Amino acid sequence: MTTEKLNSVPEEQVGIAEDAKESATQEAASVVEESGAEKEVVNFDEEDAALAAEAPEFTLENDEMASDDAETHDRLASSLAALAGRSKGEIVEYFATLLEESPVQTLRYDVEAVKVAFYKKHRAEVEALKAKFVEEGGVAEEFVTPADSDEVRLKELYGVYRARREEYMASLEKNKEENLRLKLQIIEELKALVEAGESVGQTFQTFRQLQQLHNEFRETGPVAPDLREEVWNRFKAASTIINRRHQEHFEAKKEKEQENLDKK
C-alpha cells in the first residue's frame, strides 16, 4: 500500500539508514600464464557461478544486501566458510536445515552463500562434462547440460524461502502502516495540548503528558523509511513548544523566588 507524503515540516535532519540494494558476490578472477607463452588466461569460474546465482528464479524484491558494504562482505565470507568442503547435495541439505530451524529474516546472507557455493561446484562439474564430451569427439556447441536433481531441489527450496520472505516483508509493511497511524495520532494529541494553552498550575501536568506521549512514540515501531524524518520532525516541533513553556514556567518561578529573597 502506498502512503501519501505528509505536510511539510521544520528543517531538522535526522539520520535514516538507507535501504540496502542487492548484488551478487563476486570473487577476483585468477590469472595464469601458459607455459612458454606470453598469453594470459582468465578463469571466470567463480564469476560465472555468481552470475548463475543471479538467475531470475533467485531474484528478491526489497533486498537489503549491499555489495560494497564491509559488513556484507564479512558476513558473506563467514557464511561461505561454513560451506567449505561440502558437496552440492550437502549444500542443498544445509539449506533445507536452515529453512527448518531459522527465522526467515535471519537467512539472507546464508542463502546468498548457498547459491554461490552451489553454482561454483555446479559450474565446475558442467565444464568437466563438456570437456569430456569434446574429448570424446563431440562438438562443443552440441553439448547439452544434463538435468541435475540437486539443482532442482535447490530451486524448490529457494521458492519456499522466497515465499516466506515475501510474507514476512508484507507483514512488516502492514506493521509500518499501523505504526504510522499510531504516531500521527500521538502527534495530534500533542497538537491538542499545544493549542489548548495552559494555566500556571497546568504546566507541570502538561509536561508529564508530553513525557508519556514521548514514550509511546518511541515504543511504537518504525514507519516507512521515506516518512521517518518527516513524522519525527512533526512530533519534535510540537514537543519543543511544550518544552519551551515548561522551561519558561520554571524560569519565571525561579525569578519570582529570587525577587522574594531580595526583598528580605
PDB file of C-alpha atoms in Angstrom:
ATOM      1  CA  MET A   1       0.000   0.000   0.000  1.00  0.00           C
ATOM      2  CA  THR A   2       1.390   3.460  -0.846  1.00  0.00           C
ATOM      3  CA  THR A   3       1.185   6.130   1.822  1.00  0.00           C
ATOM      4  CA  GLU A   4       0.857   9.750   0.701  1.00  0.00           C
ATOM      5  CA  LYS A   5       3.539  12.189   1.751  1.00  0.00           C
ATOM      6  CA  LEU A   6       2.734  14.260   4.847  1.00  0.00           C
ATOM      7  CA  ASN A   7       2.707  18.053   5.134  1.00  0.00           C
ATOM      8  CA  SER A   8       5.977  19.971   5.177  1.00  0.00           C
ATOM      9  CA  VAL A   9       7.888  20.088   8.454  1.00  0.00           C
ATOM     10  CA  PRO A  10      10.699  22.117  10.121  1.00  0.00           C
ATOM     11  CA  GLU A  11      14.095  21.587   8.545  1.00  0.00           C
ATOM     12  CA  GLU A  12      15.877  19.400  11.092  1.00  0.00           C
ATOM     13  CA  GLN A  13      17.943  16.496   9.915  1.00  0.00           C
ATOM     14  CA  VAL A  14      17.540  13.038  11.371  1.00  0.00           C
ATOM     15  CA  GLY A  15      19.764  10.214  10.168  1.00  0.00           C
ATOM     16  CA  ILE A  16      17.945   7.444   8.385  1.00  0.00           C
ATOM     17  CA  ALA A  17      19.503   4.244   7.260  1.00  0.00           C
ATOM     18  CA  GLU A  18      19.127   3.761   3.528  1.00  0.00           C
ATOM     19  CA  ASP A  19      17.577   0.608   2.179  1.00  0.00           C
ATOM     20  CA  ALA A  20      20.140  -1.722   1.046  1.00  0.00           C
ATOM     21  CA  LYS A  21      20.490  -2.891  -2.614  1.00  0.00           C
ATOM     22  CA  GLU A  22      21.096  -6.373  -3.990  1.00  0.00           C
ATOM     23  CA  SER A  23      24.211  -7.509  -5.843  1.00  0.00           C
ATOM     24  CA  ALA A  24      25.730 -10.989  -6.274  1.00  0.00           C
ATOM     25  CA  THR A  25      29.069 -11.676  -4.564  1.00  0.00           C
ATOM     26  CA  GLN A  26      31.938 -11.987  -6.999  1.00  0.00           C
ATOM     27  CA  GLU A  27      35.495 -13.082  -6.194  1.00  0.00           C
ATOM     28  CA  ALA A  28      38.598 -11.978  -8.066  1.00  0.00           C
ATOM     29  CA  ALA A  29      39.389 -13.939 -11.236  1.00  0.00           C
ATOM     30  CA  SER A  30      42.651 -15.830 -11.192  1.00  0.00           C
ATOM     31  CA  VAL A  31      45.195 -15.263 -13.934  1.00  0.00           C
ATOM     32  CA  VAL A  32      47.676 -17.925 -15.064  1.00  0.00           C
ATOM     33  CA  GLU A  33      50.370 -17.808 -17.706  1.00  0.00           C
ATOM     34  CA  GLU A  34      50.579 -20.587 -20.275  1.00  0.00           C
ATOM     35  CA  SER A  35      53.963 -22.309 -20.286  1.00  0.00           C
ATOM     36  CA  GLY A  36      56.307 -20.936 -22.939  1.00  0.00           C
ATOM     37  CA  ALA A  37      53.905 -18.139 -23.964  1.00  0.00           C
ATOM     38  CA  GLU A  38      53.082 -14.544 -23.066  1.00  0.00           C
ATOM     39  CA  LYS A  39      49.300 -15.061 -23.334  1.00  0.00           C
ATOM     40  CA  GLU A  40      47.239 -14.784 -20.112  1.00  0.00           C
ATOM     41  CA  VAL A  41      44.168 -16.924 -19.470  1.00  0.00           C
ATOM     42  CA  VAL A  42      41.478 -15.617 -17.107  1.00  0.00           C
ATOM     43  CA  ASN A  43      39.493 -18.119 -15.041  1.00  0.00           C
ATOM     44  CA  PHE A  44      35.874 -16.990 -14.920  1.00  0.00           C
ATOM     45  CA  ASP A  45      34.510 -19.954 -12.944  1.00  0.00           C
ATOM     46  CA  GLU A  46      33.648 -18.013  -9.804  1.00  0.00           C
ATOM     47  CA  GLU A  47      32.170 -15.061 -11.708  1.00  0.00           C
ATOM     48  CA  ASP A  48      30.065 -17.492 -13.738  1.00  0.00           C
ATOM     49  CA  ALA A  49      28.922 -19.110 -10.511  1.00  0.00           C
ATOM     50  CA  ALA A  50      27.851 -15.740  -9.136  1.00  0.00           C
ATOM     51  CA  LEU A  51      26.008 -14.925 -12.361  1.00  0.00           C
ATOM     52  CA  ALA A  52      24.230 -18.283 -12.295  1.00  0.00           C
ATOM     53  CA  ALA A  53      23.122 -17.483  -8.755  1.00  0.00           C
ATOM     54  CA  GLU A  54      21.547 -14.286 -10.129  1.00  0.00           C
ATOM     55  CA  ALA A  55      19.146 -16.159 -12.407  1.00  0.00           C
ATOM     56  CA  PRO A  56      15.548 -14.799 -12.420  1.00  0.00           C
ATOM     57  CA  GLU A  57      14.300 -17.568 -10.141  1.00  0.00           C
ATOM     58  CA  PHE A  58      16.722 -16.325  -7.482  1.00  0.00           C
ATOM     59  CA  THR A  59      15.749 -12.636  -7.518  1.00  0.00           C
ATOM     60  CA  LEU A  60      14.229 -10.964  -4.470  1.00  0.00           C
ATOM     61  CA  GLU A  61      12.166  -7.815  -4.059  1.00  0.00           C
ATOM     62  CA  ASN A  62      13.167  -5.232  -1.434  1.00  0.00           C
ATOM     63  CA  ASP A  63      16.529  -6.872  -0.897  1.00  0.00           C
ATOM     64  CA  GLU A  64      18.611  -5.440   1.925  1.00  0.00           C
ATOM     65  CA  MET A  65      22.075  -6.526   0.852  1.00  0.00           C
ATOM     66  CA  ALA A  66      24.671  -4.001  -0.307  1.00  0.00           C
ATOM     67  CA  SER A  67      27.574  -5.456  -2.285  1.00  0.00           C
ATOM     68  CA  ASP A  68      30.075  -2.712  -1.420  1.00  0.00           C
ATOM     69  CA  ASP A  69      29.367  -2.752   2.299  1.00  0.00           C
ATOM     70  CA  ALA A  70      32.166  -4.099   4.523  1.00  0.00           C
ATOM     71  CA  GLU A  71      29.694  -5.818   6.833  1.00  0.00           C
ATOM     72  CA  THR A  72      28.063  -7.551   3.863  1.00  0.00           C
ATOM     73  CA  HIS A  73      31.453  -8.826   2.691  1.00  0.00           C
ATOM     74  CA  ASP A  74      32.352 -10.130   6.155  1.00  0.00           C
ATOM     75  CA  ARG A  75      29.010 -11.846   6.724  1.00  0.00           C
ATOM     76  CA  LEU A  76      29.059 -13.478   3.300  1.00  0.00           C
ATOM     77  CA  ALA A  77      32.625 -14.651   3.847  1.00  0.00           C
ATOM     78  CA  SER A  78      31.582 -16.193   7.153  1.00  0.00           C
ATOM     79  CA  SER A  79      28.584 -17.930   5.548  1.00  0.00           C
ATOM     80  CA  LEU A  80      30.706 -19.223   2.676  1.00  0.00           C
ATOM     81  CA  ALA A  81      33.264 -20.588   5.135  1.00  0.00           C
ATOM     82  CA  ALA A  82      30.529 -22.734   6.705  1.00  0.00           C
ATOM     83  CA  LEU A  83      30.022 -24.388   3.296  1.00  0.00           C
ATOM     84  CA  ALA A  84      33.667 -25.119   2.540  1.00  0.00           C
ATOM     85  CA  GLY A  85      34.310 -28.724   1.553  1.00  0.00           C
ATOM     86  CA  ARG A  86      30.634 -29.640   1.192  1.00  0.00           C
ATOM     87  CA  SER A  87      29.277 -31.381  -1.880  1.00  0.00           C
ATOM     88  CA  LYS A  88      26.345 -29.961  -3.835  1.00  0.00           C
ATOM     89  CA  GLY A  89      23.991 -32.385  -2.126  1.00  0.00           C
ATOM     90  CA  GLU A  90      25.308 -31.398   1.287  1.00  0.00           C
ATOM     91  CA  ILE A  91      24.907 -27.708   0.448  1.00  0.00           C
ATOM     92  CA  VAL A  92      21.286 -28.322  -0.517  1.00  0.00           C
ATOM     93  CA  GLU A  93      20.615 -30.227   2.710  1.00  0.00           C
ATOM     94  CA  TYR A  94      22.279 -27.433   4.683  1.00  0.00           C
ATOM     95  CA  PHE A  95      19.859 -25.019   3.008  1.00  0.00           C
ATOM     96  CA  ALA A  96      16.898 -27.249   3.916  1.00  0.00           C
ATOM     97  CA  THR A  97      18.037 -27.331   7.541  1.00  0.00           C
ATOM     98  CA  LEU A  98      18.327 -23.536   7.644  1.00  0.00           C
ATOM     99  CA  LEU A  99      14.745 -23.203   6.425  1.00  0.00           C
ATOM    100  CA  GLU A 100      13.529 -25.612   9.098  1.00  0.00           C
ATOM    101  CA  GLU A 101      15.426 -24.161  12.038  1.00  0.00           C
ATOM    102  CA  SER A 102      15.982 -20.434  11.444  1.00  0.00           C
ATOM    103  CA  PRO A 103      13.649 -17.409  11.142  1.00  0.00           C
ATOM    104  CA  VAL A 104      13.443 -16.327   7.511  1.00  0.00           C
ATOM    105  CA  GLN A 105      14.547 -12.764   8.292  1.00  0.00           C
ATOM    106  CA  THR A 106      17.943 -14.041   9.504  1.00  0.00           C
ATOM    107  CA  LEU A 107      18.840 -16.070   6.413  1.00  0.00           C
ATOM    108  CA  ARG A 108      19.670 -13.530   3.695  1.00  0.00           C
ATOM    109  CA  TYR A 109      23.462 -13.878   3.837  1.00  0.00           C
ATOM    110  CA  ASP A 110      23.374 -17.643   4.332  1.00  0.00           C
ATOM    111  CA  VAL A 111      21.079 -18.055   1.333  1.00  0.00           C
ATOM    112  CA  GLU A 112      23.343 -15.931  -0.850  1.00  0.00           C
ATOM    113  CA  ALA A 113      26.315 -18.045   0.223  1.00  0.00           C
ATOM    114  CA  VAL A 114      24.384 -21.251  -0.573  1.00  0.00           C
ATOM    115  CA  LYS A 115      23.668 -20.024  -4.089  1.00  0.00           C
ATOM    116  CA  VAL A 116      27.231 -19.002  -4.860  1.00  0.00           C
ATOM    117  CA  ALA A 117      28.821 -22.110  -3.299  1.00  0.00           C
ATOM    118  CA  PHE A 118      26.406 -24.427  -5.087  1.00  0.00           C
ATOM    119  CA  TYR A 119      26.838 -22.878  -8.515  1.00  0.00           C
ATOM    120  CA  LYS A 120      30.607 -22.734  -8.179  1.00  0.00           C
ATOM    121  CA  LYS A 121      30.619 -26.516  -7.854  1.00  0.00           C
ATOM    122  CA  HIS A 122      27.852 -26.950 -10.412  1.00  0.00           C
ATOM    123  CA  ARG A 123      29.724 -24.864 -12.977  1.00  0.00           C
ATOM    124  CA  ALA A 124      32.915 -26.884 -12.459  1.00  0.00           C
ATOM    125  CA  GLU A 125      31.035 -30.163 -12.928  1.00  0.00           C
ATOM    126  CA  VAL A 126      29.319 -28.975 -16.108  1.00  0.00           C
ATOM    127  CA  GLU A 127      32.598 -27.735 -17.570  1.00  0.00           C
ATOM    128  CA  ALA A 128      34.239 -31.086 -16.806  1.00  0.00           C
ATOM    129  CA  LEU A 129      31.400 -32.954 -18.523  1.00  0.00           C
ATOM    130  CA  LYS A 130      31.599 -30.653 -21.520  1.00  0.00           C
ATOM    131  CA  ALA A 131      35.371 -31.122 -21.789  1.00  0.00           C
ATOM    132  CA  LYS A 132      34.951 -34.900 -21.684  1.00  0.00           C
ATOM    133  CA  PHE A 133      32.213 -34.677 -24.353  1.00  0.00           C
ATOM    134  CA  VAL A 134      34.520 -32.735 -26.684  1.00  0.00           C
ATOM    135  CA  GLU A 135      37.457 -35.006 -25.882  1.00  0.00           C
ATOM    136  CA  GLU A 136      35.404 -37.995 -26.992  1.00  0.00           C
ATOM    137  CA  GLY A 137      34.708 -36.360 -30.356  1.00  0.00           C
ATOM    138  CA  GLY A 138      31.604 -34.307 -29.637  1.00  0.00           C
ATOM    139  CA  VAL A 139      31.050 -30.748 -30.865  1.00  0.00           C
ATOM    140  CA  ALA A 140      31.118 -28.178 -28.046  1.00  0.00           C
ATOM    141  CA  GLU A 141      28.063 -26.332 -29.363  1.00  0.00           C
ATOM    142  CA  GLU A 142      26.050 -29.568 -29.271  1.00  0.00           C
ATOM    143  CA  PHE A 143      26.760 -30.280 -25.623  1.00  0.00           C
ATOM    144  CA  VAL A 144      23.605 -30.321 -23.504  1.00  0.00           C
ATOM    145  CA  THR A 145      23.839 -29.772 -19.770  1.00  0.00           C
ATOM    146  CA  PRO A 146      22.314 -32.812 -18.062  1.00  0.00           C
ATOM    147  CA  ALA A 147      19.470 -32.494 -15.573  1.00  0.00           C
ATOM    148  CA  ASP A 148      20.656 -32.113 -12.002  1.00  0.00           C
ATOM    149  CA  SER A 149      18.402 -33.292  -9.165  1.00  0.00           C
ATOM    150  CA  ASP A 150      20.388 -31.214  -6.661  1.00  0.00           C
ATOM    151  CA  GLU A 151      19.758 -28.060  -8.684  1.00  0.00           C
ATOM    152  CA  VAL A 152      16.055 -28.878  -8.950  1.00  0.00           C
ATOM    153  CA  ARG A 153      15.912 -29.318  -5.161  1.00  0.00           C
ATOM    154  CA  LEU A 154      17.845 -26.087  -4.589  1.00  0.00           C
ATOM    155  CA  LYS A 155      15.356 -24.116  -6.682  1.00  0.00           C
ATOM    156  CA  GLU A 156      12.427 -25.724  -4.863  1.00  0.00           C
ATOM    157  CA  LEU A 157      13.886 -24.735  -1.501  1.00  0.00           C
ATOM    158  CA  TYR A 158      14.610 -21.244  -2.740  1.00  0.00           C
ATOM    159  CA  GLY A 159      10.982 -20.956  -3.799  1.00  0.00           C
ATOM    160  CA  VAL A 160       9.967 -21.808  -0.235  1.00  0.00           C
ATOM    161  CA  TYR A 161      12.435 -19.265   1.138  1.00  0.00           C
ATOM    162  CA  ARG A 162      11.229 -16.520  -1.199  1.00  0.00           C
ATOM    163  CA  ALA A 163       7.560 -17.146  -0.352  1.00  0.00           C
ATOM    164  CA  ARG A 164       8.284 -16.995   3.384  1.00  0.00           C
ATOM    165  CA  ARG A 165      10.373 -13.888   2.990  1.00  0.00           C
ATOM    166  CA  GLU A 166       7.690 -12.127   0.950  1.00  0.00           C
ATOM    167  CA  GLU A 167       5.144 -12.993   3.629  1.00  0.00           C
ATOM    168  CA  TYR A 168       7.463 -11.597   6.287  1.00  0.00           C
ATOM    169  CA  MET A 169       8.117  -8.403   4.296  1.00  0.00           C
ATOM    170  CA  ALA A 170       4.368  -7.944   3.733  1.00  0.00           C
ATOM    171  CA  SER A 171       3.788  -8.208   7.482  1.00  0.00           C
ATOM    172  CA  LEU A 172       6.470  -5.558   8.056  1.00  0.00           C
ATOM    173  CA  GLU A 173       4.775  -3.196   5.602  1.00  0.00           C
ATOM    174  CA  LYS A 174       1.432  -3.749   7.296  1.00  0.00           C
ATOM    175  CA  ASN A 175       3.016  -3.004  10.659  1.00  0.00           C
ATOM    176  CA  LYS A 176       4.583   0.184   9.288  1.00  0.00           C
ATOM    177  CA  GLU A 177       1.165   1.411   8.183  1.00  0.00           C
ATOM    178  CA  GLU A 178      -0.256   0.762  11.624  1.00  0.00           C
ATOM    179  CA  ASN A 179       2.764   2.371  13.279  1.00  0.00           C
ATOM    180  CA  LEU A 180       2.276   5.447  11.110  1.00  0.00           C
ATOM    181  CA  ARG A 181      -1.357   5.687  12.166  1.00  0.00           C
ATOM    182  CA  LEU A 182      -0.389   5.441  15.845  1.00  0.00           C
ATOM    183  CA  LYS A 183       2.387   8.022  15.589  1.00  0.00           C
ATOM    184  CA  LEU A 184       0.174  10.503  13.762  1.00  0.00           C
ATOM    185  CA  GLN A 185      -2.419  10.000  16.476  1.00  0.00           C
ATOM    186  CA  ILE A 186       0.199  10.820  19.122  1.00  0.00           C
ATOM    187  CA  ILE A 187       1.169  13.951  17.173  1.00  0.00           C
ATOM    188  CA  GLU A 188      -2.483  15.056  17.107  1.00  0.00           C
ATOM    189  CA  GLU A 189      -2.656  14.614  20.880  1.00  0.00           C
ATOM    190  CA  LEU A 190       0.440  16.772  21.230  1.00  0.00           C
ATOM    191  CA  LYS A 191      -1.010  19.444  18.967  1.00  0.00           C
ATOM    192  CA  ALA A 192      -4.162  19.458  21.102  1.00  0.00           C
ATOM    193  CA  LEU A 193      -2.032  20.123  24.188  1.00  0.00           C
ATOM    194  CA  VAL A 194      -0.262  22.973  22.401  1.00  0.00           C
ATOM    195  CA  GLU A 195      -3.445  24.590  21.099  1.00  0.00           C
ATOM    196  CA  ALA A 196      -5.327  24.267  24.405  1.00  0.00           C
ATOM    197  CA  GLY A 197      -2.921  26.551  26.228  1.00  0.00           C
ATOM    198  CA  GLU A 198      -2.478  26.155  29.960  1.00  0.00           C
ATOM    199  CA  SER A 199      -2.680  27.908  33.264  1.00  0.00           C
ATOM    200  CA  VAL A 200       0.291  28.154  35.559  1.00  0.00           C
ATOM    201  CA  GLY A 201      -0.971  25.184  37.547  1.00  0.00           C
ATOM    202  CA  GLN A 202      -1.276  23.030  34.450  1.00  0.00           C
ATOM    203  CA  THR A 203       2.295  23.444  33.222  1.00  0.00           C
ATOM    204  CA  PHE A 204       3.735  20.509  35.124  1.00  0.00           C
ATOM    205  CA  GLN A 205       0.767  18.272  34.249  1.00  0.00           C
ATOM    206  CA  THR A 206       1.158  19.103  30.547  1.00  0.00           C
ATOM    207  CA  PHE A 207       4.869  18.321  30.705  1.00  0.00           C
ATOM    208  CA  ARG A 208       4.097  14.948  32.281  1.00  0.00           C
ATOM    209  CA  GLN A 209       1.677  14.241  29.441  1.00  0.00           C
ATOM    210  CA  LEU A 210       4.431  15.130  26.980  1.00  0.00           C
ATOM    211  CA  GLN A 211       6.762  12.633  28.625  1.00  0.00           C
ATOM    212  CA  GLN A 212       4.110   9.921  28.401  1.00  0.00           C
ATOM    213  CA  LEU A 213       3.429  10.644  24.718  1.00  0.00           C
ATOM    214  CA  HIS A 214       7.149  10.679  24.001  1.00  0.00           C
ATOM    215  CA  ASN A 215       7.479   7.195  25.500  1.00  0.00           C
ATOM    216  CA  GLU A 216       4.534   5.965  23.438  1.00  0.00           C
ATOM    217  CA  PHE A 217       6.033   7.460  20.273  1.00  0.00           C
ATOM    218  CA  ARG A 218       9.416   5.877  20.934  1.00  0.00           C
ATOM    219  CA  GLU A 219       7.957   2.447  21.724  1.00  0.00           C
ATOM    220  CA  THR A 220       5.814   2.403  18.579  1.00  0.00           C
ATOM    221  CA  GLY A 221       7.581   0.513  15.785  1.00  0.00           C
ATOM    222  CA  PRO A 222       9.131   2.022  12.630  1.00  0.00           C
ATOM    223  CA  VAL A 223       7.256   3.638   9.761  1.00  0.00           C
ATOM    224  CA  ALA A 224       8.183   3.610   6.066  1.00  0.00           C
ATOM    225  CA  PRO A 225      11.775   4.906   5.599  1.00  0.00           C
ATOM    226  CA  ASP A 226      10.709   7.835   3.409  1.00  0.00           C
ATOM    227  CA  LEU A 227       8.382   9.083   6.177  1.00  0.00           C
ATOM    228  CA  ARG A 228      10.563   8.598   9.264  1.00  0.00           C
ATOM    229  CA  GLU A 229      12.207  12.004   9.274  1.00  0.00           C
ATOM    230  CA  GLU A 230       9.002  13.839   8.454  1.00  0.00           C
ATOM    231  CA  VAL A 231       6.976  12.157  11.179  1.00  0.00           C
ATOM    232  CA  TRP A 232       9.762  12.681  13.719  1.00  0.00           C
ATOM    233  CA  ASN A 233      10.076  16.374  12.867  1.00  0.00           C
ATOM    234  CA  ARG A 234       6.342  16.912  13.310  1.00  0.00           C
ATOM    235  CA  PHE A 235       6.457  15.224  16.689  1.00  0.00           C
ATOM    236  CA  LYS A 236       9.567  17.181  17.680  1.00  0.00           C
ATOM    237  CA  ALA A 237       8.061  20.526  16.628  1.00  0.00           C
ATOM    238  CA  ALA A 238       5.040  20.059  18.899  1.00  0.00           C
ATOM    239  CA  SER A 239       7.210  18.728  21.732  1.00  0.00           C
ATOM    240  CA  THR A 240       9.516  21.743  21.524  1.00  0.00           C
ATOM    241  CA  ILE A 241       6.651  24.165  22.160  1.00  0.00           C
ATOM    242  CA  ILE A 242       5.612  22.334  25.326  1.00  0.00           C
ATOM    243  CA  ASN A 243       9.217  22.007  26.483  1.00  0.00           C
ATOM    244  CA  ARG A 244       9.738  25.730  25.980  1.00  0.00           C
ATOM    245  CA  ARG A 245       6.607  26.563  28.004  1.00  0.00           C
ATOM    246  CA  HIS A 246       7.781  24.247  30.756  1.00  0.00           C
ATOM    247  CA  GLN A 247      11.187  25.896  30.817  1.00  0.00           C
ATOM    248  CA  GLU A 248       9.717  29.407  30.799  1.00  0.00           C
ATOM    249  CA  HIS A 249       7.410  28.484  33.668  1.00  0.00           C
ATOM    250  CA  PHE A 250      10.262  27.344  35.888  1.00  0.00           C
ATOM    251  CA  GLU A 251      12.467  30.272  34.927  1.00  0.00           C
ATOM    252  CA  ALA A 252       9.644  32.654  35.882  1.00  0.00           C
ATOM    253  CA  LYS A 253       9.119  30.751  39.134  1.00  0.00           C
ATOM    254  CA  LYS A 254      12.823  30.913  39.923  1.00  0.00           C
ATOM    255  CA  GLU A 255      12.905  34.626  39.152  1.00  0.00           C
ATOM    256  CA  LYS A 256       9.926  35.229  41.442  1.00  0.00           C
ATOM    257  CA  GLU A 257      11.594  33.316  44.250  1.00  0.00           C
ATOM    258  CA  GLN A 258      14.745  35.393  43.782  1.00  0.00           C
ATOM    259  CA  GLU A 259      12.719  38.612  43.926  1.00  0.00           C
ATOM    260  CA  ASN A 260      11.164  37.482  47.212  1.00  0.00           C
ATOM    261  CA  LEU A 261      14.595  36.717  48.615  1.00  0.00           C
ATOM    262  CA  ASP A 262      15.887  40.126  47.564  1.00  0.00           C
ATOM    263  CA  LYS A 263      13.022  41.838  49.424  1.00  0.00           C
ATOM    264  CA  LYS A 264      14.001  40.211  52.724  1.00  0.00           C
TER     265      LYS A 264
END
